[in-house]
Tab-separated table of C-alpha atoms and ligand atoms in Angstrom:
chain	number	residue	atom	x	y	z
P	15	MET	CA	0.000	0.000	0.000
P	16	ASN	CA	2.439	2.586	-1.163
P	17	PHE	CA	0.800	5.791	-2.355
P	18	ALA	CA	3.795	8.042	-1.708
P	19	SER	CA	4.598	8.804	-5.333
P	20	ASP	CA	4.608	7.394	-8.829
P	21	ASN	CA	8.391	7.326	-8.824
P	22	VAL	CA	8.537	4.879	-5.923
P	23	ALA	CA	7.053	2.327	-8.360
P	24	GLY	CA	9.385	0.075	-10.319
P	25	THR	CA	9.694	-0.400	-14.058
P	26	SER	CA	7.277	-1.912	-16.563
P	27	PRO	CA	8.531	-5.443	-17.322
P	28	ALA	CA	8.458	-4.772	-21.091
P	29	LEU	CA	11.086	-2.066	-20.653
P	30	LEU	CA	13.412	-4.301	-18.658
P	31	GLN	CA	12.961	-6.961	-21.309
P	32	ALA	CA	13.810	-4.464	-24.050
P	33	LEU	CA	17.079	-3.718	-22.286
P	34	ALA	CA	17.881	-7.393	-21.784
P	35	ASP	CA	17.137	-8.079	-25.458
P	36	ILE	CA	19.880	-5.775	-26.717
P	37	ASN	CA	22.458	-6.603	-24.092
P	38	ASP	CA	24.375	-9.150	-26.117
P	39	ARG	CA	25.337	-6.927	-29.036
P	40	PRO	CA	27.441	-3.842	-29.589
P	41	LEU	CA	25.502	-0.790	-30.756
P	42	PRO	CA	26.600	2.650	-31.916
P	43	SER	CA	27.097	5.181	-29.138
P	44	TYR	CA	25.819	8.728	-28.486
P	45	GLY	CA	22.381	8.089	-29.948
P	46	GLY	CA	23.519	6.529	-33.216
P	47	ASP	CA	21.676	3.310	-32.289
P	48	PRO	CA	18.433	2.322	-34.040
P	49	HIS	CA	16.395	2.560	-30.821
P	50	THR	CA	17.066	6.267	-30.427
P	51	ALA	CA	15.842	6.756	-34.004
P	52	GLU	CA	12.803	4.605	-33.223
P	53	VAL	CA	11.877	6.798	-30.247
P	54	GLU	CA	11.805	9.816	-32.583
P	55	HIS	CA	9.869	7.899	-35.212
P	56	LEU	CA	7.276	6.736	-32.664
P	57	CYS	CA	6.891	10.251	-31.260
P	58	ARG	CA	6.281	11.563	-34.785
P	59	LYS	CA	3.430	9.086	-35.096
P	60	ILE	CA	2.040	9.675	-31.603
P	61	PHE	CA	2.110	13.461	-32.049
P	62	GLU	CA	1.083	13.393	-35.752
P	63	HIS	CA	4.033	15.631	-36.576
P	64	ASP	CA	6.535	14.721	-39.305
P	65	ASN	CA	9.316	17.104	-38.328
P	66	LEU	CA	9.453	17.006	-34.561
P	67	ARG	CA	12.762	16.083	-32.975
P	68	THR	CA	13.348	14.223	-29.750
P	69	LEU	CA	16.214	14.339	-27.271
P	70	LEU	CA	16.503	11.907	-24.392
P	71	VAL	CA	17.778	13.143	-21.058
P	72	ALA	CA	18.071	11.646	-17.611
P	73	THR	CA	15.776	13.740	-15.420
P	74	GLY	CA	12.784	16.028	-15.543
P	75	THR	CA	14.764	18.863	-14.048
P	76	GLY	CA	17.417	18.480	-16.732
P	77	ALA	CA	14.786	18.339	-19.454
P	78	ASN	CA	12.948	21.436	-18.199
P	79	ALA	CA	16.170	23.398	-17.780
P	80	LEU	CA	17.406	22.515	-21.262
P	81	ALA	CA	14.081	23.215	-22.949
P	82	LEU	CA	13.612	26.548	-21.204
P	83	SER	CA	17.190	27.627	-21.801
P	84	ALA	CA	16.684	27.155	-25.536
P	85	LEU	CA	13.420	29.119	-25.452
P	86	THR	CA	14.522	32.012	-23.267
P	87	PRO	CA	17.401	34.513	-23.482
P	88	PRO	CA	19.401	35.317	-20.308
P	89	TRP	CA	17.449	38.575	-19.970
P	90	GLY	CA	14.109	36.837	-20.514
P	91	ALA	CA	11.109	36.368	-18.251
P	92	ILE	CA	9.469	32.943	-17.921
P	93	TYR	CA	5.850	32.982	-16.689
P	94	CYS	CA	4.913	29.942	-14.611
P	95	HIS	CA	2.697	29.026	-11.685
P	96	SER	CA	4.011	29.796	-8.209
P	97	ASP	CA	3.647	26.102	-7.276
P	98	SER	CA	5.334	24.840	-10.435
P	99	HIS	CA	8.137	22.319	-10.162
P	100	ILE	CA	10.494	24.650	-12.027
P	101	ALA	CA	9.841	27.398	-9.455
P	102	VAL	CA	9.949	25.414	-6.226
P	103	ASP	CA	11.623	22.058	-6.815
P	104	GLU	CA	14.508	22.510	-9.212
P	105	ALA	CA	17.029	24.522	-7.172
P	106	ASN	CA	17.142	27.297	-9.806
P	107	ALA	CA	18.246	24.872	-12.540
P	108	VAL	CA	16.299	26.832	-15.160
P	109	GLU	CA	17.900	30.128	-14.187
P	110	ALA	CA	21.352	28.503	-14.208
P	111	ALA	CA	20.908	26.770	-17.577
P	112	SER	CA	19.498	29.867	-19.244
P	113	GLY	CA	22.245	32.132	-17.934
P	114	GLY	CA	20.047	34.211	-15.652
P	115	SER	CA	16.483	34.283	-16.930
P	116	ARG	CA	13.824	35.241	-14.360
P	117	LEU	CA	10.894	33.069	-13.307
P	118	MET	CA	7.823	35.273	-12.901
P	119	THR	CA	5.435	33.302	-10.732
P	120	ILE	CA	1.677	33.594	-11.131
P	121	ASP	CA	-1.075	32.337	-8.856
P	122	GLY	CA	-4.245	30.462	-9.649
P	123	ALA	CA	-6.370	27.815	-7.929
P	124	HIS	CA	-5.179	24.190	-7.956
P	125	ALA	CA	-1.798	25.238	-9.365
P	126	LYS	CA	-3.366	26.370	-12.636
P	127	ILE	CA	-2.158	29.696	-14.034
P	128	ASP	CA	-4.963	32.249	-13.835
P	129	PRO	CA	-5.273	33.840	-17.304
P	130	ASP	CA	-6.099	37.321	-15.950
P	131	LYS	CA	-3.106	37.211	-13.636
P	132	LEU	CA	-0.927	36.073	-16.521
P	133	ARG	CA	-2.115	39.008	-18.646
P	134	ALA	CA	-1.421	41.412	-15.800
P	135	ALA	CA	2.052	40.010	-15.200
P	136	ILE	CA	3.311	40.362	-18.764
P	137	TYR	CA	4.991	43.703	-18.787
P	138	GLY	CA	8.053	45.585	-19.915
P	139	LYS	CA	8.607	44.525	-23.510
P	140	GLY	CA	11.312	46.708	-25.002
P	141	ILE	CA	12.154	48.374	-21.682
P	142	VAL	CA	15.840	47.766	-21.313
P	143	HIS	CA	15.671	47.693	-17.512
P	144	HIS	CA	13.073	44.971	-17.323
P	145	PRO	CA	13.155	41.168	-17.824
P	146	GLN	CA	11.869	40.631	-21.360
P	147	PRO	CA	8.614	38.659	-21.759
P	148	SER	CA	9.841	35.469	-23.405
P	149	THR	CA	8.304	32.179	-22.367
P	150	LEU	CA	5.204	30.647	-20.852
P	151	SER	CA	5.676	27.396	-18.926
P	152	ILE	CA	2.654	25.200	-18.242
P	153	THR	CA	2.652	21.938	-16.276
P	154	GLN	CA	0.200	19.364	-17.623
P	155	MET	CA	-0.911	17.402	-15.483
P	156	ASN	CA	0.158	19.798	-12.794
P	157	GLU	CA	1.746	19.669	-9.359
P	158	ARG	CA	-1.627	19.579	-7.563
P	159	GLY	CA	-3.022	16.774	-9.667
P	160	ALA	CA	-5.095	19.110	-11.846
P	161	THR	CA	-5.312	18.957	-15.618
P	162	TYR	CA	-5.955	22.031	-17.761
P	163	SER	CA	-8.782	21.464	-20.236
P	164	LEU	CA	-7.911	22.085	-23.886
P	165	ALA	CA	-9.948	25.301	-23.715
P	166	GLU	CA	-7.964	26.488	-20.692
P	167	LEU	CA	-4.695	25.673	-22.434
P	168	SER	CA	-5.858	27.477	-25.528
P	169	THR	CA	-6.678	30.618	-23.519
P	170	LEU	CA	-3.196	30.622	-21.999
P	171	THR	CA	-1.331	29.984	-25.236
P	172	ALA	CA	-3.410	32.661	-27.001
P	173	ILE	CA	-2.290	35.183	-24.386
P	174	GLY	CA	1.251	33.967	-24.957
P	175	ARG	CA	0.916	34.479	-28.707
P	176	GLU	CA	-0.437	38.021	-28.251
P	177	HIS	CA	2.792	38.838	-26.447
P	178	GLY	CA	5.183	36.825	-28.582
P	179	LEU	CA	5.896	34.240	-25.857
P	180	ARG	CA	7.221	30.801	-26.667
P	181	VAL	CA	5.581	27.902	-24.851
P	182	HIS	CA	7.102	25.114	-22.771
P	183	MET	CA	5.080	22.266	-21.313
P	184	ASP	CA	6.349	20.329	-18.303
P	185	GLY	CA	4.772	16.963	-18.970
P	186	ALA	CA	6.257	14.910	-16.163
P	187	ARG	CA	2.719	13.454	-15.991
P	188	PHE	CA	1.666	14.262	-19.562
P	189	SER	CA	0.469	10.676	-20.130
P	190	ASN	CA	-1.897	10.914	-17.152
P	191	ALA	CA	-3.290	14.143	-18.582
P	192	ILE	CA	-3.876	12.523	-21.985
P	193	ALA	CA	-5.509	9.494	-20.357
P	194	GLY	CA	-7.679	11.782	-18.221
P	195	LEU	CA	-8.866	14.087	-21.009
P	196	ASN	CA	-8.970	11.371	-23.649
P	197	CYS	CA	-7.674	13.749	-26.310
P	198	THR	CA	-4.801	13.419	-28.761
P	199	PRO	CA	-1.226	14.401	-27.871
P	200	ALA	CA	-1.199	16.714	-30.917
P	201	ASP	CA	-4.299	18.568	-29.710
P	202	MET	CA	-2.732	19.106	-26.308
P	203	THR	CA	0.589	20.407	-27.626
P	204	TRP	CA	1.726	21.809	-30.961
P	205	ARG	CA	-1.771	22.494	-32.301
P	206	LEU	CA	-2.163	24.879	-29.352
P	207	GLY	CA	1.250	26.423	-29.892
P	208	VAL	CA	3.466	24.403	-27.528
P	209	ASP	CA	7.054	24.674	-28.798
P	210	VAL	CA	8.746	22.149	-26.535
P	211	LEU	CA	7.205	19.397	-24.416
P	212	VAL	CA	8.952	17.407	-21.734
P	213	PHE	CA	7.257	14.048	-22.242
P	214	GLY	CA	7.778	12.374	-18.890
P	215	ALA	CA	8.375	8.663	-18.646
P	216	THR	CA	10.053	8.018	-15.286
P	217	LYS	CA	6.821	8.434	-13.300
P	218	ASN	CA	4.876	6.199	-15.649
P	219	GLY	CA	6.846	2.962	-15.635
P	220	ALA	CA	10.142	3.837	-17.305
P	221	LEU	CA	13.504	2.806	-15.937
P	222	ALA	CA	14.693	6.375	-16.254
P	223	GLY	CA	14.619	9.125	-18.791
P	224	GLU	CA	12.425	11.877	-20.147
P	225	ILE	CA	11.828	12.747	-23.785
P	226	VAL	CA	12.290	16.357	-24.836
P	227	VAL	CA	9.905	16.707	-27.771
P	228	CYS	CA	10.815	19.708	-29.861
P	229	PHE	CA	8.165	20.811	-32.346
P	230	ASP	CA	10.494	23.434	-33.807
P	231	PRO	CA	13.257	21.573	-35.689
P	232	ASP	CA	15.533	24.662	-35.765
P	233	LEU	CA	15.514	24.802	-31.989
P	234	ALA	CA	16.436	21.111	-31.819
P	235	ASP	CA	19.862	21.772	-33.390
P	236	GLU	CA	20.609	24.214	-30.600
P	237	LEU	CA	19.244	21.796	-27.984
P	238	GLU	CA	21.723	19.143	-29.129
P	239	PHE	CA	24.618	21.389	-28.119
P	240	ARG	CA	22.955	22.473	-24.905
P	241	ARG	CA	22.388	18.836	-23.929
P	242	LYS	CA	26.041	18.000	-24.521
P	243	ARG	CA	27.235	21.027	-22.534
P	244	ALA	CA	24.913	20.040	-19.688
P	245	GLY	CA	26.514	16.595	-19.566
P	246	GLN	CA	23.247	14.899	-20.525
P	247	LEU	CA	24.362	13.240	-23.764
P	248	PHE	CA	24.583	9.566	-22.814
P	249	SER	CA	27.312	7.636	-24.616
P	250	LYS	CA	25.332	4.411	-24.101
P	251	MET	CA	22.147	6.128	-25.239
P	252	ARG	CA	20.585	2.761	-26.010
P	253	THR	CA	20.187	2.109	-22.280
P	254	LEU	CA	17.619	4.915	-22.322
P	255	SER	CA	16.288	4.537	-25.839
P	256	ALA	CA	15.658	0.790	-26.119
P	257	PRO	CA	13.344	0.755	-23.062
P	258	LEU	CA	11.715	4.025	-24.104
P	259	ALA	CA	10.976	2.641	-27.567
P	260	ALA	CA	9.202	-0.270	-25.842
P	261	TYR	CA	7.364	2.267	-23.693
P	262	LEU	CA	6.061	4.127	-26.755
P	263	ARG	CA	5.477	1.129	-28.985
P	264	ASP	CA	1.928	-0.272	-28.844
P	265	ASP	CA	0.889	2.609	-26.562
P	266	LEU	CA	2.232	1.146	-23.334
P	267	TRP	CA	2.698	4.757	-22.107
P	268	LEU	CA	-1.054	5.303	-22.430
P	269	GLU	CA	-2.041	1.948	-21.005
P	270	ASN	CA	0.137	2.572	-17.938
P	271	ALA	CA	-1.355	6.008	-17.388
P	272	ARG	CA	-4.914	4.743	-17.845
P	273	HIS	CA	-4.325	2.133	-15.188
P	274	ALA	CA	-2.833	4.621	-12.728
P	275	ASN	CA	-5.755	7.001	-13.305
P	276	ALA	CA	-8.311	4.217	-12.874
P	277	MET	CA	-6.748	3.239	-9.544
P	278	ALA	CA	-6.894	6.891	-8.431
P	279	ARG	CA	-10.585	7.082	-9.345
P	280	GLN	CA	-11.313	3.958	-7.282
P	281	LEU	CA	-9.392	5.364	-4.363
P	282	ALA	CA	-11.210	8.682	-4.602
P	283	GLN	CA	-14.627	7.027	-4.817
P	284	GLY	CA	-13.928	4.919	-1.751
P	285	LEU	CA	-12.581	7.868	0.213
P	286	ALA	CA	-15.901	9.690	-0.191
P	287	ASP	CA	-17.344	7.313	2.450
P	288	ILE	CA	-14.490	7.599	4.923
P	289	GLU	CA	-14.969	9.694	8.019
P	290	GLY	CA	-11.914	11.866	8.650
P	291	ALA	CA	-10.874	12.075	5.001
P	292	GLN	CA	-11.964	14.875	2.688
P	293	LEU	CA	-10.705	15.202	-0.879
P	294	LEU	CA	-9.794	18.778	-1.837
P	295	ARG	CA	-10.940	18.010	-5.384
P	296	GLN	CA	-11.603	14.952	-7.499
P	297	PRO	CA	-8.398	13.701	-9.132
P	298	ASP	CA	-8.010	14.432	-12.845
P	299	GLY	CA	-5.262	11.854	-13.099
P	300	ASN	CA	-3.232	9.799	-10.683
P	301	GLN	CA	-2.705	12.092	-7.718
P	302	MET	CA	-5.035	13.571	-5.131
P	303	PHE	CA	-4.786	15.787	-2.111
P	304	LEU	CA	-7.036	15.432	0.911
P	305	THR	CA	-7.328	16.546	4.465
P	306	MET	CA	-6.952	13.562	6.724
P	307	HIS	CA	-7.548	13.533	10.434
P	308	PRO	CA	-4.116	12.921	12.071
P	309	ALA	CA	-5.478	9.937	14.027
P	310	LEU	CA	-6.640	8.291	10.802
P	311	ALA	CA	-3.309	8.988	9.111
P	312	GLU	CA	-1.472	7.500	12.070
P	313	ARG	CA	-3.542	4.309	12.051
P	314	LEU	CA	-3.150	3.837	8.323
P	315	ARG	CA	0.597	4.295	8.583
P	316	ALA	CA	0.796	1.964	11.567
P	317	ALA	CA	-0.899	-0.674	9.404
P	318	GLY	CA	1.745	-0.234	6.699
P	319	ALA	CA	0.239	2.362	4.355
P	320	GLU	CA	2.712	4.868	2.949
P	321	PHE	CA	1.863	8.374	1.796
P	322	ASP	CA	3.252	11.862	2.330
P	323	ASP	CA	2.068	14.882	4.291
P	324	TRP	CA	1.701	17.983	2.139
P	325	PRO	CA	1.693	20.899	4.602
P	326	GLU	CA	2.309	23.510	1.900
P	327	VAL	CA	-1.240	22.889	0.668
P	328	GLY	CA	-2.776	23.129	4.127
P	329	PRO	CA	-2.912	21.702	7.650
P	330	ASP	CA	-3.469	17.916	7.791
P	331	VAL	CA	-3.250	17.660	4.009
P	332	VAL	CA	-1.791	14.456	2.582
P	333	ARG	CA	-1.103	13.380	-0.982
P	334	LEU	CA	-1.982	9.990	-2.460
P	335	VAL	CA	-0.460	8.952	-5.774
P	336	THR	CA	-1.177	5.836	-7.799
P	337	ALA	CA	1.125	4.320	-10.392
P	338	PHE	CA	1.151	2.094	-13.465
P	339	ASN	CA	1.457	-0.976	-11.241
P	340	THR	CA	-0.820	-0.056	-8.322
P	341	ARG	CA	-2.827	-3.153	-7.473
P	342	GLU	CA	-6.568	-3.002	-7.034
P	343	ALA	CA	-6.060	-5.177	-3.943
P	344	ASP	CA	-3.927	-2.438	-2.377
P	345	VAL	CA	-6.597	0.166	-3.056
P	346	HIS	CA	-9.212	-2.059	-1.426
P	347	ALA	CA	-6.953	-2.863	1.520
P	348	PHE	CA	-6.270	0.845	2.095
P	349	LEU	CA	-9.968	1.708	1.942
P	350	SER	CA	-11.044	-1.074	4.265
P	351	LEU	CA	-8.350	-0.123	6.765
P	352	ALA	CA	-9.574	3.469	6.603
P	353	ALA	CA	-13.207	2.391	7.009
P	354	ASN	CA	-12.368	0.337	10.071
P	355	ALA	CA	-10.040	2.877	11.669
F	28	PLP	C1	5.773	18.552	-12.325
F	28	PLP	C2	7.112	17.894	-12.312
F	28	PLP	N1	8.027	18.263	-13.203
F	28	PLP	C3	9.238	17.665	-13.261
F	28	PLP	C4	9.573	16.652	-12.382
F	28	PLP	C5	10.891	15.955	-12.581
F	28	PLP	O1	11.748	15.919	-11.572
F	28	PLP	P1	13.111	15.109	-11.542
F	28	PLP	O2	14.178	16.077	-11.893
F	28	PLP	O3	13.174	14.640	-10.159
F	28	PLP	O4	13.071	13.994	-12.551
F	28	PLP	C6	8.668	16.275	-11.390
F	28	PLP	C7	9.027	15.258	-10.371
F	28	PLP	O5	8.582	15.256	-9.266
F	28	PLP	C8	7.402	16.906	-11.349
F	28	PLP	O6	6.470	16.553	-10.446
């Protein structure tokens, strides 16, 4: 009964198998292997985009920092939510990689950027003293488990376009957002004006690795050099790419996310009947926040359940996260423990 995070979960067996399958043969290094090419080919199909380019990197922080550094000059302003991972959980990696850009944080309920606040925050174009409006960064699904609807995304990217902003999407849980909204990856990204997506894999059953999906091929050439300078160009790239090709092939990425979301829905439904637990909002994907009476939390933990407190959201708030391999039996066990507590 571990609901602490989706990165405490292991790896989808198909990905481990993909790695084992190529272990007995030498393959070209630095991304010259056929699996790296296959990842790009599969992304072109998944995103219905013939020219997109993909770069594999080790971590979400690295991917966000690289993507944003290519989109933003050192004197640029990046508009993002005040609870966004890039603002609060990346130790200024974006600012470092971009040579000094400024994160301009914007509020909004459930960690969604409020369009009016975004409009009000964009200021100073052409004023030499002021950070220059450059980039909009949106997390989809976001840090509070909320998914922007396509209409909400479209409103934000339209504001960005009015002001000449480029658009980055932190998709550490992009698959959960797609599974939740049941829309196409193209409709959620480049058709709305997203320039670079970080297509997360680690939290959805990958061994490691995130895919930087660049919808602007010119920018991809620059990203290649930035990745090398950041020390993120793997010489044995196949150790990332062979499992990731298996992850993308036959839509395993979507199947994994659908399962995680379904487990979250079951958990949320069951929690509605539990005294001492109150969801802050229904989960859009695989994570939910709730107030939980401390005595209930203590009993659940004493019985072996694992989950984290989330005091930055509020007193007695905890977070529950499901993963690609969460078992229905664990959801039921958690709920019956809670009911009996
Ligand atoms: C919204 C979001 N972006 C990015 C990341 C990636 O972080 P890491 O650098 O740990 O892979 C995470 C992980 O928690 C996240 O929740």
